[in-house]
Amino acid sequence: MADNYDVIVIGSGPGGYIAAIRAAQLGLKTAVVEREHLAGICSNWGCIPTKALLRSAEVLHLAEHAKNYGLKLEGSISPDLKAIVDRSRGIAQRMNGGVGFLMKKNKVDVIWGEAKLTKPGQIVVSKSSKKPMEPQAPLPKNTLGEGTYSAKHIIVATGARPRALPGIEPDGKLIWTYFEAMVPPEMPKSLLVMGSGAIGIEFASFYRTMGVEVTVVEVMPAVMPVEDAEISAFAKKQFEKQGMKIHLEAKVTKVEKGANSVTAHVEMKDGKIEKITADRMISAVGVQGNIENIGLEALGVKTDRGCIVIDGYGKTNVAGIYAIGDVAGPPMLAHKAEHEAVICVEKIAGLPNVHPMDKLKIPGCTYCNPQVASVGLTEAKAKAEGKDIRVGRFPFVANGKAIALGEDQGMVKTIFDKKTGQLLGAHLVGAEVTELIQGFVVAMNLETTEEELMHTIFPHPTISETMKESVLDAYGRALNA
């Protein structure tokens, strides 16, 4: 006989476990199914452990430049790769165990295995074919296993995996995905990164800071191509100053594997083929939703380009089946998944005034050096939509706190509707901008105008002052530049 729930969530990543917690908070009997590791890719192999690696790189960079801060370091400093990786994996385990605790605290049942939709309102869970991550935090005591389970509402939150290009498939040894790039057995002397989105450029930044010769190949005309063109160009110059080689409007057409190296045939912008040899190569050409083998086809759930089609509340075309997070399409960001989870569950529970997802108000953050963060429309997109705009800019080089920190390479760019004063977009590059961007996200969510931002007092000295100055600049009133 099937075990009955109000809500079953398939997948325990940032979207899945948040959906389960919110459902439990609303009094719904809830279970979450997981086949590999609690907390999903984000906490185990993505967002969190990569930031641990990047923090190690940041500390190394500061130590190597200690003299710039009037400090002397006796002897040399060098990275201990095993210790760096062990620290990152330890943090992943801590996050993994934290989600297990939250499941227990909120009385959410954990079902261990692989789920398949057999009909609306029912799943069958079989033994997982996946090997749990190492080290694996102890599973919650309320963990269930194989069997048939039913629920009025089933939320698919199965996430995504690295996309592979035909003929250039990762092999785990010479051609890496982000999985292998996070736990290298030894530091390569040279690295080729295919793709300059958030994943590619963050690993490029980490390995370059660690002393690796890094080459980036990007098929689009800009690094981090989703970002505003001006911000992207600024970041590219900083990357190149650090010693990165970047080839834009170029693509890897063929790969030759050696005993301990890989040679990529790269078609350049002019059509010529250049051979680039490196110890290792990272394939970072995007991700694709995990939609296979979960019963979507049999139930007629609509998919498009490898993702499940949903409305603004996570509903699919089949009653009682929902999807959230990466499997539900771009932007494939953990915070989008979390917010989508809350919207979906609150709609299921019948709460009043639930707002659908507004993708224009989802911030994007890239934790390279310098950091990049943005929300809303780029300048090009705003113009393409026919909007009459005002654009403000303010450089970090004119900000006292940035200068004092030794982090004066950066800028803030803001875009306003000239007629209404509506903030249409904000784009930042520089130190800690991933922490600053939320100020603009809140402003956009509250439909704040330029007048209200101008009347807001920003503390001094802070890098956040660049945000206000950028707004002032859009209206010809900048005070410090």
Coordinates of C-alpha atoms in Angstrom, one line a residue:
M1 CA 0.0 0.0 0.0
A2 CA 1.3 3.4 -1.0
D3 CA 2.6 5.8 1.7
N4 CA 0.5 9.0 1.3
Y5 CA 1.7 12.6 1.5
D6 CA 0.4 16.0 0.6
V7 CA 3.6 16.9 -1.1
I8 CA 6.5 14.9 -2.5
V9 CA 9.6 16.7 -3.8
I10 CA 11.9 14.8 -6.1
G11 CA 15.4 16.2 -5.5
S12 CA 16.9 17.9 -2.4
G13 CA 18.9 20.7 -4.0
P14 CA 18.3 24.3 -3.0
G15 CA 15.0 24.3 -4.8
G16 CA 13.9 20.9 -3.5
Y17 CA 14.8 21.1 0.2
I18 CA 13.4 24.7 0.5
A19 CA 10.1 23.5 -1.1
A20 CA 10.0 20.6 1.4
I21 CA 10.6 22.9 4.4
R22 CA 8.1 25.5 3.3
A23 CA 5.5 22.8 2.7
A24 CA 6.1 21.4 6.1
Q25 CA 5.8 24.9 7.6
L26 CA 2.4 25.2 6.0
G27 CA 1.2 22.0 7.7
L28 CA 1.5 19.8 4.7
K29 CA 2.7 16.2 5.2
T30 CA 5.9 16.2 3.1
A31 CA 8.7 13.9 1.8
V32 CA 11.7 14.6 -0.3
V33 CA 13.4 11.9 -2.5
E34 CA 17.1 12.0 -3.0
R35 CA 19.3 9.6 -5.0
E36 CA 22.8 10.9 -4.3
H37 CA 23.4 13.7 -1.8
L38 CA 21.3 16.0 0.3
A39 CA 21.6 19.7 -0.6
G40 CA 22.1 18.9 -4.3
I41 CA 24.8 20.1 -6.6
C42 CA 24.9 23.7 -5.2
S43 CA 26.1 22.8 -1.7
N44 CA 28.0 19.6 -2.6
W45 CA 29.7 20.4 -5.9
G46 CA 28.7 23.9 -6.9
C47 CA 28.0 27.2 -5.2
I48 CA 29.4 26.6 -1.8
P49 CA 32.5 24.5 -2.2
T50 CA 33.6 26.5 -5.3
K51 CA 33.5 29.6 -3.1
A52 CA 35.7 27.8 -0.6
L53 CA 38.3 27.3 -3.4
L54 CA 38.0 30.9 -4.5
R55 CA 38.5 32.1 -0.9
S56 CA 41.8 30.1 -0.7
A57 CA 42.8 31.8 -4.0
E58 CA 41.9 35.2 -2.6
V59 CA 44.0 34.6 0.6
L60 CA 46.9 33.4 -1.5
H61 CA 46.7 36.6 -3.7
L62 CA 46.6 38.8 -0.6
A63 CA 49.6 37.1 0.9
E64 CA 51.6 37.4 -2.3
H65 CA 50.9 41.1 -2.3
A66 CA 51.4 41.7 1.4
K67 CA 54.0 44.3 0.7
N68 CA 51.4 46.5 -0.9
Y69 CA 49.8 46.7 2.6
G70 CA 53.0 47.4 4.4
L71 CA 53.5 43.9 5.6
K72 CA 56.4 41.5 5.5
L73 CA 56.0 37.8 5.2
E74 CA 59.1 35.7 6.2
G75 CA 59.7 32.9 3.7
S76 CA 57.7 31.9 0.7
I77 CA 54.0 31.0 0.5
S78 CA 52.6 28.4 -1.8
P79 CA 49.3 26.5 -2.2
D80 CA 48.8 23.1 -0.5
L81 CA 46.4 21.6 -3.0
K82 CA 45.3 18.7 -0.8
A83 CA 44.6 21.0 2.1
I84 CA 42.7 23.4 -0.2
V85 CA 40.6 20.6 -1.6
D86 CA 40.0 19.0 1.8
R87 CA 38.8 22.3 3.2
S88 CA 36.3 22.7 0.3
R89 CA 35.1 19.1 0.7
G90 CA 34.7 19.5 4.4
I91 CA 32.5 22.6 3.9
A92 CA 30.4 20.6 1.4
Q93 CA 29.9 17.8 4.0
R94 CA 28.9 20.4 6.6
M95 CA 26.3 21.8 4.3
N96 CA 25.1 18.3 3.4
G97 CA 24.6 17.5 7.1
G98 CA 22.9 20.8 7.7
V99 CA 20.2 20.0 5.2
G100 CA 19.7 16.6 6.9
F101 CA 19.2 18.4 10.2
L102 CA 16.7 20.8 8.6
M103 CA 14.7 17.8 7.3
K104 CA 14.6 16.3 10.7
K105 CA 13.7 19.6 12.4
N106 CA 10.8 20.2 10.0
K107 CA 9.6 16.6 10.1
V108 CA 10.2 16.0 6.4
D109 CA 10.6 12.4 5.5
V110 CA 13.7 11.6 3.4
I111 CA 13.2 8.8 0.9
W112 CA 16.6 7.5 -0.4
G113 CA 16.6 6.3 -4.0
E114 CA 15.6 7.1 -7.5
A115 CA 12.0 8.3 -8.1
K116 CA 9.9 7.7 -11.2
L117 CA 6.5 9.1 -11.9
T118 CA 4.1 6.2 -12.7
K119 CA 0.9 8.2 -12.8
P120 CA -0.4 11.5 -11.5
G121 CA -0.1 11.5 -7.8
Q122 CA 2.2 8.5 -7.6
I123 CA 5.9 7.7 -7.7
V124 CA 7.9 4.5 -7.4
V125 CA 11.3 4.7 -5.7
S126 CA 14.0 2.2 -6.6
K127 CA 17.5 1.7 -5.4
S128 CA 19.8 4.5 -6.4
S129 CA 22.4 3.8 -9.1
K130 CA 24.4 6.8 -7.9
K131 CA 27.2 6.6 -5.5
P132 CA 26.9 9.1 -2.6
M133 CA 29.5 11.8 -2.3
E134 CA 32.5 11.3 -0.1
P135 CA 32.5 12.1 2.7
Q136 CA 28.7 11.7 3.2
A137 CA 27.2 13.2 6.3
P138 CA 25.0 10.7 8.2
L139 CA 21.5 10.4 6.8
P140 CA 18.6 11.6 9.0
K141 CA 16.9 9.0 11.1
N142 CA 13.6 9.6 9.3
T143 CA 15.1 8.1 6.1
L144 CA 12.9 5.8 4.1
G145 CA 13.7 3.5 1.1
E146 CA 12.4 1.8 -1.9
G147 CA 8.6 1.6 -2.4
T148 CA 5.5 3.2 -3.8
Y149 CA 4.5 6.6 -2.5
S150 CA 1.6 8.9 -3.4
A151 CA 0.9 12.6 -3.0
K152 CA -1.6 15.0 -4.3
H153 CA 1.2 17.3 -5.4
I154 CA 4.6 16.2 -6.8
I155 CA 7.3 18.7 -7.3
V156 CA 10.2 17.8 -9.7
A157 CA 13.4 19.4 -8.6
T158 CA 16.0 17.1 -10.2
G159 CA 18.4 19.8 -11.1
A160 CA 20.9 19.8 -14.0
R161 CA 24.2 18.3 -15.1
P162 CA 27.1 19.6 -17.3
R163 CA 26.3 19.8 -21.0
A164 CA 28.7 17.9 -23.3
L165 CA 29.6 18.7 -26.9
P166 CA 29.8 15.8 -29.3
G167 CA 33.3 14.7 -29.8
I168 CA 34.5 16.8 -26.8
E169 CA 32.9 14.8 -24.1
P170 CA 34.6 15.0 -20.7
D171 CA 36.5 11.9 -19.7
G172 CA 37.3 12.8 -16.1
K173 CA 41.0 12.7 -16.7
L174 CA 42.1 15.1 -19.4
I175 CA 38.8 16.8 -20.1
W176 CA 37.1 17.9 -16.9
T177 CA 33.6 19.1 -15.8
Y178 CA 33.2 21.1 -12.7
F179 CA 33.2 17.9 -10.7
E180 CA 36.8 17.0 -11.5
A181 CA 37.9 20.6 -11.5
M182 CA 37.0 20.9 -7.9
V183 CA 39.1 17.9 -6.7
P184 CA 42.2 17.8 -8.9
P185 CA 44.7 15.2 -7.7
E186 CA 47.5 17.6 -8.7
M187 CA 47.7 21.1 -10.0
P188 CA 48.1 21.3 -13.8
K189 CA 50.7 23.6 -15.2
S190 CA 48.4 24.7 -18.0
L191 CA 44.6 24.7 -18.4
L192 CA 42.2 25.4 -21.3
V193 CA 38.7 26.5 -20.3
M194 CA 36.0 26.1 -22.9
G195 CA 33.3 28.5 -22.1
S196 CA 33.4 31.8 -20.1
G197 CA 30.0 31.7 -18.3
A198 CA 30.0 31.8 -14.5
I199 CA 31.3 28.2 -14.1
G200 CA 34.1 28.6 -16.7
I201 CA 35.3 32.0 -15.6
E202 CA 35.3 31.1 -11.9
F203 CA 37.5 28.1 -12.4
A204 CA 39.7 30.1 -14.8
S205 CA 40.1 32.7 -12.0
F206 CA 40.8 30.1 -9.3
Y207 CA 43.4 28.2 -11.3
R208 CA 45.1 31.4 -12.6
T209 CA 45.5 32.7 -9.1
M210 CA 47.1 29.4 -8.2
G211 CA 49.7 30.0 -10.8
V212 CA 48.3 27.9 -13.6
E213 CA 48.7 29.2 -17.2
V214 CA 45.0 29.6 -18.2
T215 CA 43.5 30.0 -21.7
V216 CA 39.8 30.7 -22.2
V217 CA 37.9 30.0 -25.4
E218 CA 34.5 31.6 -25.8
V219 CA 32.3 31.3 -28.8
M220 CA 30.5 34.6 -28.1
P221 CA 32.0 38.1 -28.7
A222 CA 32.4 38.7 -24.9
V223 CA 33.4 36.9 -21.7
M224 CA 30.4 36.3 -19.4
P225 CA 28.2 37.0 -22.5
V226 CA 24.9 37.4 -20.5
E227 CA 26.4 40.5 -18.7
D228 CA 26.3 44.1 -19.9
A229 CA 28.9 44.6 -22.6
E230 CA 30.7 47.4 -20.8
I231 CA 31.0 45.4 -17.6
S232 CA 32.2 42.3 -19.6
A233 CA 34.9 44.4 -21.4
F234 CA 36.1 45.8 -18.1
A235 CA 36.4 42.4 -16.5
K236 CA 38.2 41.0 -19.6
K237 CA 40.9 43.6 -19.2
Q238 CA 41.4 42.7 -15.6
F239 CA 41.6 39.0 -16.4
E240 CA 44.2 39.6 -19.1
K241 CA 46.2 41.8 -16.7
Q242 CA 46.3 38.7 -14.4
G243 CA 47.8 36.7 -17.3
M244 CA 44.8 34.9 -18.7
K245 CA 44.7 34.4 -22.4
I246 CA 41.2 34.9 -23.8
H247 CA 40.0 34.1 -27.3
L248 CA 36.6 35.4 -28.2
E249 CA 34.4 34.4 -31.1
A250 CA 36.4 31.2 -31.2
K251 CA 35.3 27.6 -30.8
V252 CA 37.0 24.2 -30.1
T253 CA 36.3 22.0 -33.1
K254 CA 38.4 19.0 -32.3
V255 CA 40.4 17.6 -29.4
E256 CA 43.5 15.3 -29.5
K257 CA 44.4 13.5 -26.3
G258 CA 48.0 12.8 -25.4
A259 CA 49.3 10.7 -22.5
N260 CA 49.0 13.6 -20.0
S261 CA 47.8 16.5 -22.1
V262 CA 45.2 17.6 -24.5
T263 CA 45.5 19.6 -27.8
A264 CA 42.5 21.6 -28.8
H265 CA 41.9 22.7 -32.4
V266 CA 40.4 26.2 -32.0
E267 CA 38.7 27.9 -34.9
M268 CA 39.5 31.6 -34.4
K269 CA 37.4 34.6 -35.5
D270 CA 39.2 34.9 -38.8
G271 CA 38.5 31.2 -39.6
K272 CA 42.0 30.0 -39.0
I273 CA 42.7 27.0 -36.9
E274 CA 45.1 27.3 -33.9
K275 CA 46.2 24.3 -31.9
I276 CA 46.4 25.0 -28.2
T277 CA 48.0 22.3 -25.9
A278 CA 47.3 22.2 -22.2
D279 CA 47.7 19.7 -19.4
R280 CA 44.0 19.7 -18.7
M281 CA 40.8 21.1 -20.2
I282 CA 37.6 22.2 -18.5
S283 CA 34.3 21.9 -20.5
A284 CA 32.0 24.6 -19.2
V285 CA 29.6 25.0 -22.1
G286 CA 26.5 25.1 -19.9
V287 CA 24.2 22.6 -18.2
Q288 CA 21.1 20.6 -19.1
G289 CA 18.1 19.6 -17.1
N290 CA 17.8 16.1 -15.6
I291 CA 14.6 15.2 -17.2
E292 CA 15.3 11.6 -18.3
N293 CA 14.1 8.4 -16.7
I294 CA 11.6 10.0 -14.3
G295 CA 8.4 9.3 -16.2
L296 CA 7.7 12.6 -17.7
E297 CA 7.1 11.3 -21.2
A298 CA 4.6 8.7 -20.1
L299 CA 2.5 11.3 -18.3
G300 CA 2.7 13.8 -21.1
V301 CA 4.6 16.4 -19.2
K302 CA 5.7 19.1 -21.7
T303 CA 9.4 19.8 -22.1
D304 CA 11.4 22.2 -24.2
R305 CA 15.1 22.1 -25.0
G306 CA 15.9 19.8 -22.1
C307 CA 13.8 21.5 -19.5
I308 CA 10.3 21.2 -18.1
V309 CA 7.9 23.8 -19.2
I310 CA 6.1 25.6 -16.3
D311 CA 4.1 28.7 -15.6
G312 CA 5.0 31.5 -13.2
Y313 CA 4.0 29.3 -10.2
G314 CA 5.9 26.1 -11.2
K315 CA 2.8 24.3 -12.6
T316 CA 3.3 22.0 -15.6
N317 CA 0.7 21.1 -18.1
V318 CA -0.3 18.0 -16.0
A319 CA -2.4 18.6 -13.0
G320 CA -0.6 17.8 -9.7
I321 CA 2.9 17.9 -11.2
Y322 CA 5.2 20.9 -10.8
A323 CA 8.8 21.7 -11.5
I324 CA 11.3 24.2 -10.0
G325 CA 15.0 25.1 -10.2
D326 CA 17.4 24.2 -13.0
V327 CA 15.2 21.4 -14.4
A328 CA 12.6 24.1 -15.1
G329 CA 14.9 26.2 -17.2
P330 CA 17.1 29.3 -17.0
P331 CA 18.4 31.2 -15.3
M332 CA 19.9 28.2 -13.6
L333 CA 20.7 29.7 -10.3
A334 CA 20.3 28.4 -6.8
H335 CA 18.5 31.5 -5.5
K336 CA 16.1 31.4 -8.4
A337 CA 15.4 27.7 -7.4
E338 CA 14.8 28.7 -3.8
H339 CA 12.4 31.5 -4.6
E340 CA 10.6 29.4 -7.2
A341 CA 10.2 26.7 -4.5
V342 CA 8.5 29.1 -2.1
I343 CA 6.2 30.5 -4.8
C344 CA 5.2 27.0 -5.9
V345 CA 4.4 25.6 -2.5
E346 CA 2.6 28.7 -1.3
K347 CA 0.4 28.5 -4.4
I348 CA -0.2 24.8 -3.7
A349 CA -1.2 25.7 -0.2
G350 CA -3.7 28.3 -1.4
L351 CA -2.0 31.3 0.2
P352 CA -3.4 34.7 -1.0
N353 CA -1.4 37.2 -3.1
V354 CA 1.3 34.8 -4.3
H355 CA 3.3 36.6 -6.9
P356 CA 4.6 34.7 -10.0
M357 CA 8.3 34.6 -10.6
D358 CA 9.7 37.8 -12.2
K359 CA 12.9 36.8 -13.9
L360 CA 14.0 40.4 -14.5
K361 CA 14.5 40.7 -10.8
I362 CA 16.7 37.7 -10.3
P363 CA 20.3 38.8 -9.6
G364 CA 23.3 37.1 -11.2
C365 CA 26.6 36.8 -9.5
T366 CA 30.0 35.5 -10.7
Y367 CA 32.7 35.1 -8.0
C368 CA 35.8 35.6 -10.2
N369 CA 38.4 38.2 -9.5
P370 CA 37.1 40.9 -10.0
Q371 CA 33.6 39.8 -9.0
V372 CA 30.6 40.6 -11.4
A373 CA 27.0 41.1 -10.4
S374 CA 23.9 42.3 -12.1
V375 CA 20.1 42.5 -12.1
G376 CA 17.6 43.7 -14.7
L377 CA 18.2 44.9 -18.2
T378 CA 21.5 45.5 -19.8
E379 CA 22.0 48.7 -21.7
A380 CA 21.8 46.9 -25.1
K381 CA 18.6 45.1 -24.0
A382 CA 16.9 48.2 -22.8
K383 CA 17.7 50.0 -26.1
A384 CA 16.5 46.9 -28.1
E385 CA 13.2 47.2 -26.3
G386 CA 12.9 50.8 -27.4
K387 CA 13.3 52.3 -24.0
D388 CA 14.5 55.9 -23.6
I389 CA 17.1 55.6 -20.9
R390 CA 19.6 57.4 -18.7
V391 CA 22.8 55.6 -17.9
G392 CA 25.0 56.3 -14.9
R393 CA 28.5 55.1 -14.1
F394 CA 30.9 55.4 -11.2
P395 CA 34.4 54.0 -10.9
F396 CA 35.9 52.4 -7.8
V397 CA 39.0 54.4 -8.4
A398 CA 37.1 57.4 -7.1
N399 CA 35.9 55.6 -4.0
G400 CA 37.9 56.1 -0.8
K401 CA 37.1 52.7 0.8
A402 CA 38.0 50.8 -2.4
I403 CA 41.3 52.7 -2.5
A404 CA 42.0 52.0 1.1
L405 CA 41.3 48.3 0.5
G406 CA 43.7 48.3 -2.5
E407 CA 40.7 47.3 -4.6
D408 CA 40.2 50.3 -6.8
Q409 CA 39.5 48.4 -10.1
G410 CA 35.8 48.3 -10.6
M411 CA 32.7 50.2 -11.5
V412 CA 28.9 50.5 -11.0
K413 CA 26.6 51.1 -13.9
T414 CA 22.9 51.9 -13.5
I415 CA 20.2 52.2 -16.2
F416 CA 17.0 54.2 -15.7
D417 CA 13.8 54.9 -17.7
K418 CA 14.2 58.5 -18.6
K419 CA 10.5 59.3 -18.4
T420 CA 9.5 57.5 -15.2
G421 CA 12.8 57.2 -13.2
Q422 CA 12.3 53.4 -12.9
L423 CA 15.5 51.5 -12.3
L424 CA 15.7 49.1 -15.2
G425 CA 19.1 47.5 -14.5
A426 CA 22.2 47.6 -12.4
H427 CA 25.6 46.1 -13.3
L428 CA 28.7 45.9 -11.2
V429 CA 32.3 44.7 -11.4
G430 CA 34.8 44.8 -8.6
A431 CA 35.5 43.8 -5.1
E432 CA 32.5 42.4 -3.1
V433 CA 29.9 43.5 -5.7
T434 CA 28.1 40.2 -5.2
E435 CA 27.3 41.5 -1.7
L436 CA 26.3 45.0 -3.1
I437 CA 23.9 43.9 -5.8
Q438 CA 21.1 43.1 -3.4
G439 CA 20.7 46.8 -2.6
F440 CA 19.6 47.3 -6.2
V441 CA 17.5 44.1 -6.2
V442 CA 15.6 45.4 -3.2
A443 CA 15.2 48.8 -4.9
M444 CA 13.8 47.2 -8.0
N445 CA 11.4 45.0 -6.0
L446 CA 10.1 48.0 -4.2
E447 CA 9.8 49.9 -7.5
T448 CA 12.1 52.6 -6.2
T449 CA 12.7 55.6 -8.3
E450 CA 15.9 57.6 -8.9
E451 CA 14.7 60.3 -6.5
E452 CA 14.3 57.8 -3.6
L453 CA 17.8 56.3 -4.3
M454 CA 19.3 59.8 -4.3
H455 CA 17.6 60.6 -1.0
T456 CA 19.0 57.4 0.6
I457 CA 21.9 57.9 2.9
F458 CA 24.8 55.5 2.3
P459 CA 27.4 55.0 5.0
H460 CA 30.9 56.4 4.6
P461 CA 33.4 55.1 3.9
T462 CA 32.0 52.1 2.1
I463 CA 32.2 50.7 -1.4
S464 CA 28.4 50.9 -1.5
E465 CA 28.7 54.7 -2.0
T466 CA 29.6 53.9 -5.6
M467 CA 26.0 52.7 -6.0
K468 CA 24.5 56.1 -5.1
E469 CA 27.1 57.9 -7.1
S470 CA 26.2 55.9 -10.2
V471 CA 22.6 56.9 -9.7
L472 CA 23.6 60.5 -9.4
D473 CA 25.7 60.3 -12.5
A474 CA 22.8 59.1 -14.5
Y475 CA 21.2 62.5 -13.8
G476 CA 24.3 64.6 -14.1
R477 CA 24.7 65.0 -10.3
A478 CA 27.7 62.9 -9.4
L479 CA 29.6 64.4 -6.5
N480 CA 32.9 62.6 -6.3
A481 CA 33.9 62.1 -10.0

